[in-house]
Amino acid sequence: MTPADAVAALERVAARDVGRGSAALSRRTAGALRRAADSLLAEPTPEVAILTGCYIPTAHPPAAETDGPLGAIQLAAAIGRLGGAARLVTDEPCAPVVAAAIDTAGLTTAGSATAGLEAAGLIAAGPEAAGLKVPLDVAPLAGYDGWQAATLAGYPELTHVISCERVGPAADGVPHDMRGVDLGAHSAPLDRLYGAGPWYRIGIGDGGNELGMGVLATGLVAAAVDRGAEIHCVTGCEALIVAGTSNWGAAALVGALAVLADDREPLIELLSPDWSRAVLDGIVGRAGAVDGVRRTASPSVDGLDWPAYAEPLAEIERIVRLTG
């Protein structure tokens, strides 16, 4: 299999439909996975901010969902292994789960917002707390504008901003979940940061309500997704990866980077389903991450138990290993 064929195959695997029209929508964005990977590899040392976290206020108990943080930390690890630098960005309600993803992956940042979360008792202190690895920036729900100005001033020269399962504003100006519930009171407006600079924007989503989905016409989303016209995020991007779950889209991007990079070996470990299972167990066990469909703390993603969820991950790993 050639690298070009492999990347196209990865895009199709990630778009496996789980009932939200991902396969149909992904045909409208074919080639975006290759563009996203090429843009990252074109930078000798990419500087990347990855936005993630979708809070489920109606879960029992409320928490951020398992889809998003897992894929975000997988991407951050891949970018670091390729010689770049990545930081995760979320908001206060989602911070415990995102911090747990960083910690479980062994990429905890000493002195970052994670330390403050530990001091506040929001997360448990992790054993890998030494060493600067993946910073975590946490946006407040109140006073957001001041936070964004200070945060952007402290960033290095960003080359990319990636959104992985991060809800964005619909036509009415507020973000919605898949049931049409207004999440504005529980979500900082990170769409403002997403579009605040000249960086290359990559969007990864699965339901039409995520940042980046604005490149699709509302009518297309409405035809494929229940309540699509109501929840469709109007914020666009340069490369939109539509997946069955956003975590699959992130894994496919890591796979594409591995296929196209000069040396894929540093990324192979990250593509193992066992790596994803360890992070999934960590964010559920340490921070109570919830399945966004079942709305309970469970080591599952979007209503998929591990065997069904892991199938595309195993296929992504297989494609990468077989590509010459």
Short mmCIF file of N, CA, C and O in Angstrom, two decimals, residues 212-271:
data_model
loop_
_atom_site.label_atom_id
_atom_site.label_comp_id
_atom_site.label_asym_id
_atom_site.label_seq_id
_atom_site.Cartn_x
_atom_site.Cartn_y
_atom_site.Cartn_z
N GLY A 212 -14.92 23.82 13.50
CA GLY A 212 -14.44 23.36 12.20
C GLY A 212 -15.54 22.95 11.27
O GLY A 212 -15.37 22.98 10.04
N MET A 213 -16.69 22.55 11.83
CA MET A 213 -17.78 22.02 11.00
C MET A 213 -18.42 23.09 10.11
O MET A 213 -19.20 22.76 9.22
N GLY A 214 -18.05 24.33 10.32
CA GLY A 214 -18.61 25.40 9.49
C GLY A 214 -18.21 25.32 8.04
O GLY A 214 -18.80 26.01 7.20
N VAL A 215 -17.23 24.48 7.68
CA VAL A 215 -16.88 24.32 6.27
C VAL A 215 -17.96 23.55 5.51
O VAL A 215 -18.00 23.57 4.28
N LEU A 216 -18.83 22.86 6.25
CA LEU A 216 -19.93 22.12 5.63
C LEU A 216 -21.18 23.00 5.60
O LEU A 216 -21.44 23.76 6.54
N ALA A 217 -21.94 22.86 4.55
CA ALA A 217 -23.21 23.58 4.46
C ALA A 217 -24.19 23.05 5.50
O ALA A 217 -24.24 21.85 5.77
N THR A 218 -24.96 23.94 6.07
CA THR A 218 -25.93 23.53 7.09
C THR A 218 -26.89 22.49 6.55
O THR A 218 -27.28 21.55 7.26
N GLY A 219 -27.28 22.62 5.30
CA GLY A 219 -28.20 21.64 4.72
C GLY A 219 -27.62 20.25 4.70
O GLY A 219 -28.36 19.25 4.90
N LEU A 220 -26.32 20.13 4.46
CA LEU A 220 -25.68 18.81 4.46
C LEU A 220 -25.71 18.20 5.86
O LEU A 220 -25.99 17.01 6.03
N VAL A 221 -25.40 19.01 6.85
CA VAL A 221 -25.41 18.52 8.23
C VAL A 221 -26.82 18.15 8.64
O VAL A 221 -27.06 17.12 9.28
N ALA A 222 -27.78 18.97 8.25
CA ALA A 222 -29.18 18.70 8.59
C ALA A 222 -29.67 17.39 7.98
O ALA A 222 -30.48 16.67 8.59
N ALA A 223 -29.18 17.07 6.78
CA ALA A 223 -29.60 15.85 6.12
C ALA A 223 -28.98 14.60 6.74
O ALA A 223 -29.53 13.50 6.61
N ALA A 224 -27.85 14.76 7.41
CA ALA A 224 -27.13 13.60 7.93
C ALA A 224 -27.28 13.41 9.43
O ALA A 224 -27.13 12.29 9.93
N VAL A 225 -27.56 14.50 10.17
CA VAL A 225 -27.52 14.46 11.62
C VAL A 225 -28.86 14.90 12.19
O VAL A 225 -29.43 15.91 11.75
N ASP A 226 -29.36 14.17 13.16
CA ASP A 226 -30.58 14.57 13.84
C ASP A 226 -30.37 15.93 14.50
O ASP A 226 -29.36 16.15 15.17
N ARG A 227 -31.29 16.85 14.31
CA ARG A 227 -31.20 18.24 14.79
C ARG A 227 -30.01 18.97 14.19
O ARG A 227 -29.52 19.96 14.74
N GLY A 228 -29.54 18.51 13.04
CA GLY A 228 -28.34 19.09 12.44
C GLY A 228 -28.43 20.57 12.18
O GLY A 228 -27.46 21.31 12.42
N ALA A 229 -29.56 21.04 11.69
CA ALA A 229 -29.69 22.47 11.40
C ALA A 229 -29.60 23.31 12.67
O ALA A 229 -29.08 24.43 12.66
N GLU A 230 -30.08 22.76 13.77
CA GLU A 230 -30.11 23.48 15.04
C GLU A 230 -28.73 23.53 15.70
O GLU A 230 -28.34 24.56 16.26
N ILE A 231 -27.97 22.43 15.62
CA ILE A 231 -26.73 22.33 16.37
C ILE A 231 -25.49 22.65 15.55
O ILE A 231 -24.40 22.82 16.12
N HIS A 232 -25.62 22.75 14.22
CA HIS A 232 -24.47 22.90 13.33
C HIS A 232 -23.58 24.07 13.74
O HIS A 232 -24.01 25.22 13.77
N CYS A 233 -22.31 23.78 14.02
CA CYS A 233 -21.35 24.83 14.36
C CYS A 233 -20.97 25.59 13.10
O CYS A 233 -20.61 24.99 12.09
N VAL A 234 -20.99 26.92 13.17
CA VAL A 234 -20.74 27.74 11.99
C VAL A 234 -19.26 28.13 11.85
O VAL A 234 -18.89 28.77 10.87
N THR A 235 -18.42 27.73 12.80
CA THR A 235 -17.00 28.06 12.74
C THR A 235 -16.28 27.08 11.83
O THR A 235 -16.37 25.87 12.03
N GLY A 236 -15.55 27.60 10.85
CA GLY A 236 -14.86 26.75 9.90
C GLY A 236 -13.40 26.53 10.26
O GLY A 236 -12.93 26.87 11.35
N CYS A 237 -12.66 25.93 9.32
CA CYS A 237 -11.25 25.64 9.53
C CYS A 237 -10.60 25.38 8.17
O CYS A 237 -11.27 25.42 7.14
N GLU A 238 -9.32 25.10 8.17
CA GLU A 238 -8.61 24.81 6.92
C GLU A 238 -8.68 23.33 6.54
O GLU A 238 -8.63 22.99 5.36
N ALA A 239 -8.78 22.44 7.53
CA ALA A 239 -8.88 21.00 7.25
C ALA A 239 -9.80 20.38 8.27
O ALA A 239 -9.53 20.42 9.48
N LEU A 240 -10.92 19.82 7.80
CA LEU A 240 -11.92 19.22 8.69
C LEU A 240 -11.89 17.70 8.54
O LEU A 240 -12.11 17.17 7.45
N ILE A 241 -11.65 17.01 9.65
CA ILE A 241 -11.65 15.55 9.69
C ILE A 241 -12.94 15.12 10.36
O ILE A 241 -13.16 15.37 11.55
N VAL A 242 -13.83 14.48 9.60
CA VAL A 242 -15.10 13.99 10.14
C VAL A 242 -14.94 12.51 10.46
O VAL A 242 -14.54 11.72 9.59
N ALA A 243 -15.26 12.13 11.68
CA ALA A 243 -15.05 10.76 12.12
C ALA A 243 -16.29 10.22 12.83
O ALA A 243 -17.19 10.99 13.21
N GLY A 244 -16.35 8.91 13.01
CA GLY A 244 -17.44 8.30 13.76
C GLY A 244 -17.41 8.70 15.22
O GLY A 244 -18.44 8.96 15.83
N THR A 245 -16.23 8.73 15.80
CA THR A 245 -15.96 9.38 17.09
C THR A 245 -14.75 10.27 16.86
O THR A 245 -13.86 9.93 16.06
N SER A 246 -14.68 11.37 17.55
CA SER A 246 -13.57 12.29 17.32
C SER A 246 -12.23 11.65 17.68
O SER A 246 -11.20 11.94 17.05
N ASN A 247 -12.23 10.78 18.68
CA ASN A 247 -10.99 10.08 19.02
C ASN A 247 -10.45 9.29 17.84
O ASN A 247 -9.24 9.20 17.64
N TRP A 248 -11.35 8.68 17.05
CA TRP A 248 -10.90 7.95 15.86
C TRP A 248 -10.25 8.91 14.86
O TRP A 248 -9.27 8.56 14.21
N GLY A 249 -10.81 10.10 14.72
CA GLY A 249 -10.23 11.07 13.81
C GLY A 249 -8.83 11.47 14.24
O GLY A 249 -7.93 11.62 13.41
N ALA A 250 -8.64 11.65 15.56
CA ALA A 250 -7.31 11.98 16.07
C ALA A 250 -6.34 10.84 15.83
O ALA A 250 -5.19 11.05 15.43
N ALA A 251 -6.80 9.61 16.07
CA ALA A 251 -5.94 8.45 15.84
C ALA A 251 -5.56 8.34 14.37
O ALA A 251 -4.42 8.00 14.02
N ALA A 252 -6.50 8.64 13.47
CA ALA A 252 -6.21 8.60 12.04
C ALA A 252 -5.18 9.66 11.67
O ALA A 252 -4.31 9.42 10.82
N LEU A 253 -5.24 10.83 12.30
CA LEU A 253 -4.24 11.87 12.02
C LEU A 253 -2.86 11.43 12.52
O LEU A 253 -1.86 11.64 11.83
N VAL A 254 -2.80 10.80 13.68
CA VAL A 254 -1.52 10.26 14.15
C VAL A 254 -1.03 9.20 13.17
O VAL A 254 0.16 9.15 12.83
N GLY A 255 -1.96 8.35 12.67
CA GLY A 255 -1.57 7.35 11.69
C GLY A 255 -1.05 7.96 10.41
O GLY A 255 -0.06 7.49 9.84
N ALA A 256 -1.70 9.02 9.95
CA ALA A 256 -1.25 9.69 8.72
C ALA A 256 0.13 10.31 8.93
O ALA A 256 0.98 10.27 8.03
N LEU A 257 0.36 10.90 10.10
CA LEU A 257 1.68 11.44 10.40
C LEU A 257 2.74 10.34 10.37
O LEU A 257 3.84 10.52 9.84
N ALA A 258 2.38 9.18 10.92
CA ALA A 258 3.32 8.06 10.93
C ALA A 258 3.63 7.59 9.51
O ALA A 258 4.79 7.32 9.17
N VAL A 259 2.62 7.48 8.69
CA VAL A 259 2.80 7.01 7.32
C VAL A 259 3.65 7.97 6.50
O VAL A 259 4.50 7.55 5.69
N LEU A 260 3.47 9.27 6.72
CA LEU A 260 4.12 10.27 5.88
C LEU A 260 5.45 10.78 6.45
O LEU A 260 6.22 11.41 5.73
N ALA A 261 5.72 10.52 7.71
CA ALA A 261 6.94 11.01 8.33
C ALA A 261 8.15 10.20 7.87
O ALA A 261 8.03 9.06 7.40
N ASP A 262 9.33 10.79 8.00
CA ASP A 262 10.55 10.09 7.64
C ASP A 262 10.79 8.88 8.55
O ASP A 262 11.34 7.87 8.11
N ASP A 263 10.37 9.00 9.80
CA ASP A 263 10.55 7.91 10.76
C ASP A 263 9.26 7.70 11.52
O ASP A 263 8.86 8.54 12.33
N ARG A 264 8.59 6.60 11.26
CA ARG A 264 7.30 6.34 11.91
C ARG A 264 7.43 5.65 13.27
O ARG A 264 6.47 5.61 14.04
N GLU A 265 8.59 5.11 13.57
CA GLU A 265 8.74 4.29 14.77
C GLU A 265 8.33 5.01 16.05
O GLU A 265 7.71 4.39 16.92
N PRO A 266 8.65 6.30 16.22
CA PRO A 266 8.25 6.95 17.48
C PRO A 266 6.74 7.00 17.70
O PRO A 266 6.29 7.17 18.84
N LEU A 267 5.97 6.85 16.62
CA LEU A 267 4.51 6.98 16.74
C LEU A 267 3.78 5.65 16.85
O LEU A 267 2.59 5.61 17.19
N ILE A 268 4.47 4.55 16.57
CA ILE A 268 3.80 3.25 16.53
C ILE A 268 3.15 2.90 17.87
O ILE A 268 2.02 2.42 17.93
N GLU A 269 3.85 3.15 18.97
CA GLU A 269 3.30 2.83 20.29
C GLU A 269 1.98 3.54 20.53
O GLU A 269 1.04 2.98 21.12
N LEU A 270 1.87 4.79 20.09
CA LEU A 270 0.66 5.58 20.32
C LEU A 270 -0.55 5.01 19.60
O LEU A 270 -1.69 5.30 19.97
N LEU A 271 -0.31 4.22 18.54
CA LEU A 271 -1.41 3.68 17.75
C LEU A 271 -1.94 2.36 18.29
O LEU A 271 -2.95 1.85 17.80
#
